[in-house]
PDB file of C-alpha atoms in Angstrom:
ATOM      1  CA  MET A   1     155.923 -11.749-185.087  1.00  0.00           C
ATOM      2  CA  ILE A   2     157.375  -9.858-181.644  1.00  0.00           C
ATOM      3  CA  SER A   3     155.211 -11.226-179.634  1.00  0.00           C
ATOM      4  CA  ARG A   4     156.492 -15.246-180.467  1.00  0.00           C
ATOM      5  CA  VAL A   5     160.703 -13.908-179.613  1.00  0.00           C
ATOM      6  CA  ASP A   6     161.057 -14.796-175.667  1.00  0.00           C
ATOM      7  CA  HIS A   7     163.443 -11.923-175.120  1.00  0.00           C
ATOM      8  CA  LEU A   8     165.284 -12.517-172.357  1.00  0.00           C
ATOM      9  CA  GLN A   9     165.192 -16.120-172.900  1.00  0.00           C
ATOM     10  CA  MET A  10     167.487 -15.203-175.925  1.00  0.00           C
ATOM     11  CA  ILE A  11     169.485 -13.285-173.228  1.00  0.00           C
ATOM     12  CA  GLU A  12     170.263 -16.035-171.365  1.00  0.00           C
ATOM     13  CA  ASP A  13     170.748 -18.634-174.204  1.00  0.00           C
ATOM     14  CA  GLU A  14     173.040 -15.985-176.837  1.00  0.00           C
ATOM     15  CA  SER A  15     175.120 -15.490-173.929  1.00  0.00           C
ATOM     16  CA  ALA A  16     176.163 -18.658-173.037  1.00  0.00           C
ATOM     17  CA  ALA A  17     176.137 -19.882-176.312  1.00  0.00           C
ATOM     18  CA  PHE A  18     179.058 -16.394-176.875  1.00  0.00           C
ATOM     19  CA  LEU A  19     180.821 -16.825-173.997  1.00  0.00           C
ATOM     20  CA  GLU A  20     181.493 -21.238-175.043  1.00  0.00           C
ATOM     21  CA  ALA A  21     182.452 -19.628-178.688  1.00  0.00           C
ATOM     22  CA  VAL A  22     184.416 -17.140-177.180  1.00  0.00           C
ATOM     23  CA  LEU A  23     186.493 -19.778-174.682  1.00  0.00           C
ATOM     24  CA  SER A  24     187.011 -22.437-177.436  1.00  0.00           C
ATOM     25  CA  GLY A  25     190.331 -20.678-178.374  1.00  0.00           C
ATOM     26  CA  SER A  26     192.818 -18.097-177.787  1.00  0.00           C
ATOM     27  CA  LEU A  27     191.541 -14.843-176.549  1.00  0.00           C
ATOM     28  CA  ASP A  28     193.819 -13.639-179.289  1.00  0.00           C
ATOM     29  CA  VAL A  29     192.145 -14.100-182.564  1.00  0.00           C
ATOM     30  CA  PRO A  30     190.819 -11.540-184.604  1.00  0.00           C
ATOM     31  CA  VAL A  31     187.024 -10.790-185.229  1.00  0.00           C
ATOM     32  CA  PRO A  32     186.800 -10.579-188.726  1.00  0.00           C
ATOM     33  CA  PRO A  33     183.084  -8.331-188.199  1.00  0.00           C
ATOM     34  CA  CYS A  34     184.549  -6.487-185.646  1.00  0.00           C
ATOM     35  CA  PRO A  35     187.686  -4.763-187.355  1.00  0.00           C
ATOM     36  CA  GLY A  36     190.714  -4.824-184.984  1.00  0.00           C
ATOM     37  CA  TRP A  37     189.293  -6.366-182.229  1.00  0.00           C
ATOM     38  CA  THR A  38     190.561  -9.580-180.426  1.00  0.00           C
ATOM     39  CA  MET A  39     187.925 -11.817-179.013  1.00  0.00           C
ATOM     40  CA  THR A  40     189.369 -10.463-175.782  1.00  0.00           C
ATOM     41  CA  ASP A  41     187.760  -7.174-176.980  1.00  0.00           C
ATOM     42  CA  LEU A  42     184.375  -8.410-178.365  1.00  0.00           C
ATOM     43  CA  LEU A  43     184.075 -10.263-174.930  1.00  0.00           C
ATOM     44  CA  GLY A  44     184.829  -7.210-173.276  1.00  0.00           C
ATOM     45  CA  HIS A  45     182.365  -5.166-175.067  1.00  0.00           C
ATOM     46  CA  LEU A  46     179.672  -7.271-174.270  1.00  0.00           C
ATOM     47  CA  GLY A  47     180.626  -7.828-170.785  1.00  0.00           C
ATOM     48  CA  VAL A  48     181.004  -3.818-170.063  1.00  0.00           C
ATOM     49  CA  VAL A  49     176.988  -3.276-172.410  1.00  0.00           C
ATOM     50  CA  GLN A  50     175.186  -6.115-169.800  1.00  0.00           C
ATOM     51  CA  TRP A  51     177.227  -4.690-166.547  1.00  0.00           C
ATOM     52  CA  PHE A  52     176.147  -1.004-167.777  1.00  0.00           C
ATOM     53  CA  HIS A  53     172.554  -1.867-168.774  1.00  0.00           C
ATOM     54  CA  GLY A  54     171.975  -3.649-165.761  1.00  0.00           C
ATOM     55  CA  SER A  55     172.749  -1.381-163.142  1.00  0.00           C
ATOM     56  CA  HIS A  56     170.982   1.985-164.284  1.00  0.00           C
ATOM     57  CA  LEU A  57     167.686   0.588-164.427  1.00  0.00           C
ATOM     58  CA  ASP A  58     166.554   0.204-160.962  1.00  0.00           C
ATOM     59  CA  ARG A  59     166.282   4.235-160.702  1.00  0.00           C
ATOM     60  CA  GLY A  60     163.203   4.336-162.781  1.00  0.00           C
ATOM     61  CA  VAL A  61     163.762   7.310-164.447  1.00  0.00           C
ATOM     62  CA  THR A  62     164.325   8.426-168.062  1.00  0.00           C
ATOM     63  CA  ASP A  63     167.646  10.452-167.602  1.00  0.00           C
ATOM     64  CA  PRO A  64     171.070   9.133-168.832  1.00  0.00           C
ATOM     65  CA  PRO A  65     172.658   7.324-166.374  1.00  0.00           C
ATOM     66  CA  PRO A  66     175.141   9.375-165.150  1.00  0.00           C
ATOM     67  CA  GLY A  67     178.984   8.636-165.074  1.00  0.00           C
ATOM     68  CA  PRO A  68     181.415   6.380-166.416  1.00  0.00           C
ATOM     69  CA  ARG A  69     180.622   2.742-168.117  1.00  0.00           C
ATOM     70  CA  PRO A  70     182.356   0.074-165.999  1.00  0.00           C
ATOM     71  CA  THR A  71     185.833  -1.689-167.589  1.00  0.00           C
ATOM     72  CA  PRO A  72     186.354  -5.056-167.939  1.00  0.00           C
ATOM     73  CA  PRO A  73     188.928  -6.591-165.614  1.00  0.00           C
ATOM     74  CA  ALA A  74     192.336  -8.102-166.293  1.00  0.00           C
ATOM     75  CA  ASP A  75     191.724 -11.064-165.250  1.00  0.00           C
ATOM     76  CA  GLY A  76     189.099 -13.221-164.360  1.00  0.00           C
ATOM     77  CA  LEU A  77     187.349 -11.590-167.843  1.00  0.00           C
ATOM     78  CA  ALA A  78     185.644 -14.952-168.058  1.00  0.00           C
ATOM     79  CA  ASP A  79     183.590 -14.970-164.926  1.00  0.00           C
ATOM     80  CA  TRP A  80     183.178 -11.100-164.803  1.00  0.00           C
ATOM     81  CA  PHE A  81     180.901 -11.852-167.578  1.00  0.00           C
ATOM     82  CA  ARG A  82     178.744 -14.397-166.360  1.00  0.00           C
ATOM     83  CA  GLU A  83     178.246 -12.056-163.571  1.00  0.00           C
ATOM     84  CA  GLY A  84     177.152  -9.325-165.369  1.00  0.00           C
ATOM     85  CA  THR A  85     174.617 -11.989-167.546  1.00  0.00           C
ATOM     86  CA  ALA A  86     173.247 -13.135-164.368  1.00  0.00           C
ATOM     87  CA  VAL A  87     173.039  -9.254-163.081  1.00  0.00           C
ATOM     88  CA  LEU A  88     171.387  -7.830-166.154  1.00  0.00           C
ATOM     89  CA  LEU A  89     168.576 -10.612-165.974  1.00  0.00           C
ATOM     90  CA  ASP A  90     167.959 -10.512-162.603  1.00  0.00           C
ATOM     91  CA  THR A  91     166.836  -6.773-162.780  1.00  0.00           C
ATOM     92  CA  LEU A  92     164.611  -7.053-166.304  1.00  0.00           C
ATOM     93  CA  ARG A  93     163.001 -10.024-164.562  1.00  0.00           C
ATOM     94  CA  ARG A  94     162.437  -7.826-161.213  1.00  0.00           C
ATOM     95  CA  LEU A  95     162.120  -5.008-163.052  1.00  0.00           C
ATOM     96  CA  PRO A  96     158.116  -4.408-164.656  1.00  0.00           C
ATOM     97  CA  PRO A  97     158.375  -4.296-169.160  1.00  0.00           C
ATOM     98  CA  ASP A  98     156.492  -0.931-168.408  1.00  0.00           C
ATOM     99  CA  ALA A  99     159.133   0.736-165.840  1.00  0.00           C
ATOM    100  CA  PRO A 100     160.141   3.639-166.663  1.00  0.00           C
ATOM    101  CA  ALA A 101     163.969   3.784-168.007  1.00  0.00           C
ATOM    102  CA  PHE A 102     166.482   5.544-170.027  1.00  0.00           C
ATOM    103  CA  THR A 103     166.122   4.542-173.609  1.00  0.00           C
ATOM    104  CA  PHE A 104     167.338   5.970-177.064  1.00  0.00           C
ATOM    105  CA  ASP A 105     163.937   5.055-178.567  1.00  0.00           C
ATOM    106  CA  PRO A 106     161.716   7.998-178.222  1.00  0.00           C
ATOM    107  CA  VAL A 107     158.566   5.676-178.982  1.00  0.00           C
ATOM    108  CA  ASN A 108     160.219   3.254-176.063  1.00  0.00           C
ATOM    109  CA  ARG A 109     161.059   4.416-172.778  1.00  0.00           C
ATOM    110  CA  THR A 110     160.517   1.432-170.317  1.00  0.00           C
ATOM    111  CA  VAL A 111     162.964  -1.467-169.418  1.00  0.00           C
ATOM    112  CA  SER A 112     160.695  -3.515-172.407  1.00  0.00           C
ATOM    113  CA  PHE A 113     163.129  -1.962-174.551  1.00  0.00           C
ATOM    114  CA  TRP A 114     166.058  -3.455-173.183  1.00  0.00           C
ATOM    115  CA  HIS A 115     164.270  -6.846-172.911  1.00  0.00           C
ATOM    116  CA  ARG A 116     164.631  -6.596-176.858  1.00  0.00           C
ATOM    117  CA  ARG A 117     168.083  -4.900-176.697  1.00  0.00           C
ATOM    118  CA  MET A 118     170.168  -6.586-174.977  1.00  0.00           C
ATOM    119  CA  ALA A 119     168.872 -10.114-176.655  1.00  0.00           C
ATOM    120  CA  HIS A 120     169.714  -9.124-179.976  1.00  0.00           C
ATOM    121  CA  GLU A 121     173.485  -7.358-178.689  1.00  0.00           C
ATOM    122  CA  ALA A 122     173.620 -10.756-177.699  1.00  0.00           C
ATOM    123  CA  ALA A 123     172.672 -12.432-180.799  1.00  0.00           C
ATOM    124  CA  ILE A 124     175.170 -10.390-183.526  1.00  0.00           C
ATOM    125  CA  HIS A 125     177.599 -10.946-181.187  1.00  0.00           C
ATOM    126  CA  ARG A 126     177.803 -14.582-180.573  1.00  0.00           C
ATOM    127  CA  TRP A 127     177.695 -14.867-184.702  1.00  0.00           C
ATOM    128  CA  ASP A 128     180.868 -12.637-184.603  1.00  0.00           C
ATOM    129  CA  ALA A 129     182.293 -14.879-182.237  1.00  0.00           C
ATOM    130  CA  GLN A 130     181.164 -18.333-183.905  1.00  0.00           C
ATOM    131  CA  LEU A 131     182.090 -16.903-187.188  1.00  0.00           C
ATOM    132  CA  ALA A 132     185.747 -15.603-185.850  1.00  0.00           C
ATOM    133  CA  ARG A 133     185.695 -19.522-184.941  1.00  0.00           C
ATOM    134  CA  ASN A 134     184.408 -20.557-188.280  1.00  0.00           C
ATOM    135  CA  ARG A 135     181.482 -22.263-186.752  1.00  0.00           C
ATOM    136  CA  ALA A 136     178.635 -19.669-187.268  1.00  0.00           C
ATOM    137  CA  VAL A 137     175.641 -20.534-186.321  1.00  0.00           C
ATOM    138  CA  GLY A 138     172.484 -18.590-188.149  1.00  0.00           C
ATOM    139  CA  PHE A 139     168.817 -17.244-186.005  1.00  0.00           C
ATOM    140  CA  GLU A 140     165.606 -18.418-185.199  1.00  0.00           C
ATOM    141  CA  VAL A 141     163.526 -16.545-188.142  1.00  0.00           C
ATOM    142  CA  ASP A 142     161.570 -14.841-185.437  1.00  0.00           C
ATOM    143  CA  GLN A 143     164.540 -13.861-183.812  1.00  0.00           C
ATOM    144  CA  ALA A 144     166.163 -12.429-187.394  1.00  0.00           C
ATOM    145  CA  HIS A 145     162.332 -10.977-188.723  1.00  0.00           C
ATOM    146  CA  ASP A 146     162.231  -8.984-184.772  1.00  0.00           C
ATOM    147  CA  GLY A 147     166.137  -8.191-184.860  1.00  0.00           C
ATOM    148  CA  ILE A 148     165.684  -6.118-188.382  1.00  0.00           C
ATOM    149  CA  ALA A 149     162.140  -4.543-187.338  1.00  0.00           C
ATOM    150  CA  GLU A 150     164.480  -3.160-184.611  1.00  0.00           C
ATOM    151  CA  TYR A 151     167.046  -1.937-186.536  1.00  0.00           C
ATOM    152  CA  LEU A 152     164.487  -0.620-189.000  1.00  0.00           C
ATOM    153  CA  SER A 153     162.706   1.454-185.836  1.00  0.00           C
ATOM    154  CA  VAL A 154     165.164   2.485-183.600  1.00  0.00           C
ATOM    155  CA  PHE A 155     168.815   2.623-185.305  1.00  0.00           C
ATOM    156  CA  LEU A 156     167.858   3.235-188.646  1.00  0.00           C
ATOM    157  CA  PRO A 157     166.932   6.755-187.947  1.00  0.00           C
ATOM    158  CA  ARG A 158     169.636   7.989-185.520  1.00  0.00           C
ATOM    159  CA  SER A 159     171.597   7.243-187.900  1.00  0.00           C
ATOM    160  CA  ARG A 160     170.500   8.029-191.501  1.00  0.00           C
ATOM    161  CA  ALA A 161     172.390  11.070-192.774  1.00  0.00           C
ATOM    162  CA  ASP A 162     170.114  13.954-193.820  1.00  0.00           C
ATOM    163  CA  ASP A 163     171.134  14.103-197.367  1.00  0.00           C
ATOM    164  CA  ALA A 164     170.312   9.986-197.777  1.00  0.00           C
ATOM    165  CA  PRO A 165     168.649   8.999-201.080  1.00  0.00           C
ATOM    166  CA  GLU A 166     164.874   9.386-200.801  1.00  0.00           C
ATOM    167  CA  GLY A 167     162.371   6.514-201.306  1.00  0.00           C
ATOM    168  CA  THR A 168     161.403   3.375-199.983  1.00  0.00           C
ATOM    169  CA  VAL A 169     163.147   0.022-198.999  1.00  0.00           C
ATOM    170  CA  VAL A 170     161.097  -3.034-199.132  1.00  0.00           C
ATOM    171  CA  LEU A 171     163.222  -6.238-197.264  1.00  0.00           C
ATOM    172  CA  THR A 172     161.071  -9.027-198.115  1.00  0.00           C
ATOM    173  CA  SER A 173     162.606 -13.084-196.512  1.00  0.00           C
ATOM    174  CA  GLU A 174     162.125 -15.699-198.012  1.00  0.00           C
ATOM    175  CA  GLU A 175     160.329 -16.882-195.032  1.00  0.00           C
ATOM    176  CA  GLY A 176     157.111 -14.800-196.030  1.00  0.00           C
ATOM    177  CA  THR A 177     157.644 -11.376-194.224  1.00  0.00           C
ATOM    178  CA  THR A 178     158.034  -8.099-195.460  1.00  0.00           C
ATOM    179  CA  LEU A 179     159.517  -5.027-193.813  1.00  0.00           C
ATOM    180  CA  SER A 180     159.926  -1.469-194.828  1.00  0.00           C
ATOM    181  CA  THR A 181     161.490   1.767-194.397  1.00  0.00           C
ATOM    182  CA  SER A 182     161.188   5.402-196.374  1.00  0.00           C
ATOM    183  CA  HIS A 183     163.451   8.122-195.995  1.00  0.00           C
ATOM    184  CA  GLY A 184     161.886  11.577-197.678  1.00  0.00           C
ATOM    185  CA  ASP A 185     159.367  11.412-200.464  1.00  0.00           C
ATOM    186  CA  PRO A 186     158.672   7.769-200.302  1.00  0.00           C
ATOM    187  CA  ASP A 187     157.148   7.839-203.178  1.00  0.00           C
ATOM    188  CA  ALA A 188     160.722   8.994-205.133  1.00  0.00           C
ATOM    189  CA  ALA A 189     162.356   5.550-205.762  1.00  0.00           C
ATOM    190  CA  ARG A 190     161.961   2.290-204.797  1.00  0.00           C
ATOM    191  CA  ALA A 191     164.541  -0.960-203.600  1.00  0.00           C
ATOM    192  CA  THR A 192     163.309  -4.162-203.078  1.00  0.00           C
ATOM    193  CA  VAL A 193     165.508  -5.898-201.453  1.00  0.00           C
ATOM    194  CA  ALA A 194     165.279 -10.039-200.893  1.00  0.00           C
ATOM    195  CA  GLY A 195     167.161 -12.565-198.411  1.00  0.00           C
ATOM    196  CA  SER A 196     166.944 -15.210-195.931  1.00  0.00           C
ATOM    197  CA  ALA A 197     165.770 -13.657-192.593  1.00  0.00           C
ATOM    198  CA  ASP A 198     169.442 -14.224-191.599  1.00  0.00           C
ATOM    199  CA  GLU A 199     170.773 -12.809-194.254  1.00  0.00           C
ATOM    200  CA  LEU A 200     168.644  -9.601-194.187  1.00  0.00           C
ATOM    201  CA  TRP A 201     169.463  -9.187-190.665  1.00  0.00           C
ATOM    202  CA  LEU A 202     172.996  -9.521-191.041  1.00  0.00           C
ATOM    203  CA  ALA A 203     172.773  -7.590-193.703  1.00  0.00           C
ATOM    204  CA  VAL A 204     172.051  -4.445-192.035  1.00  0.00           C
ATOM    205  CA  TRP A 205     174.424  -4.713-189.247  1.00  0.00           C
ATOM    206  CA  GLY A 206     176.820  -5.090-192.311  1.00  0.00           C
ATOM    207  CA  ARG A 207     177.524  -8.190-191.819  1.00  0.00           C
ATOM    208  CA  GLN A 208     176.083  -9.466-195.144  1.00  0.00           C
ATOM    209  CA  PRO A 209     177.503  -8.302-198.548  1.00  0.00           C
ATOM    210  CA  LEU A 210     175.083  -6.353-200.012  1.00  0.00           C
ATOM    211  CA  VAL A 211     175.818  -8.571-203.516  1.00  0.00           C
ATOM    212  CA  ASP A 212     174.741 -11.474-201.617  1.00  0.00           C
ATOM    213  CA  LEU A 213     171.064 -10.409-201.850  1.00  0.00           C
ATOM    214  CA  ASP A 214     168.223 -10.293-204.468  1.00  0.00           C
ATOM    215  CA  VAL A 215     167.894  -6.454-205.117  1.00  0.00           C
ATOM    216  CA  GLU A 216     165.546  -5.153-207.579  1.00  0.00           C
ATOM    217  CA  GLY A 217     165.503  -1.379-208.017  1.00  0.00           C
ATOM    218  CA  ASP A 218     167.247   1.840-207.003  1.00  0.00           C
ATOM    219  CA  LEU A 219     170.632   0.133-205.893  1.00  0.00           C
ATOM    220  CA  ASP A 220     172.379   3.632-203.894  1.00  0.00           C
ATOM    221  CA  LEU A 221     168.837   3.883-202.048  1.00  0.00           C
ATOM    222  CA  ALA A 222     169.129  -0.073-201.035  1.00  0.00           C
ATOM    223  CA  ARG A 223     173.158   0.443-200.160  1.00  0.00           C
ATOM    224  CA  SER A 224     171.674   3.551-197.809  1.00  0.00           C
ATOM    225  CA  ILE A 225     170.007   1.025-195.264  1.00  0.00           C
ATOM    226  CA  VAL A 226     171.535  -2.368-195.960  1.00  0.00           C
ATOM    227  CA  ASN A 227     175.437  -3.058-195.362  1.00  0.00           C
ATOM    228  CA  ARG A 228     176.381   0.835-195.360  1.00  0.00           C
TER     229      ARG A 228
END
């Protein structure tokens, strides 16, 4: 599944689509999935993320990068964003994927982590920007499955409370992929959440209501994973 996703091409394509959506209207409109943010804030956020991670990977070490993150400029924000995307892609294409790098995944401390992370960061925020323009477009199936897998393996372990409900949650996509995650005693309870790959990926990132998905089993356990 994951091997079929070209993360670097995804960064390029999703960043371009993101910027197109952002610049297609007023930058003062709110972005519903990001409460309190306008399009300007969203553009600045993704720009900072791409500039920051495109600038520290050349160090070749796994220690956290020093110094503050860059500050979006008051003027020329779109050009600054384009340059940041170009810097990020140049860095990722130039460095070996297995080169040492700072990450927040204890299993993968290499540049390859940022191929995937930056691809999904751009994709989710592209969807955010398009939703704010009332024309959100979904994701490729493999892309969405890969995004769900990343969330379950990287983000959920970092954010799940120790006292979260114990048991196993199974995510089943209509396209035929099943992913699961367990906390504590895997047999304590069970929940199955089904929907399209798009719906499931958006749900784990809090952008798709759980009520719109097909849930069987322990509802509290499902809520601890999906749309928390």
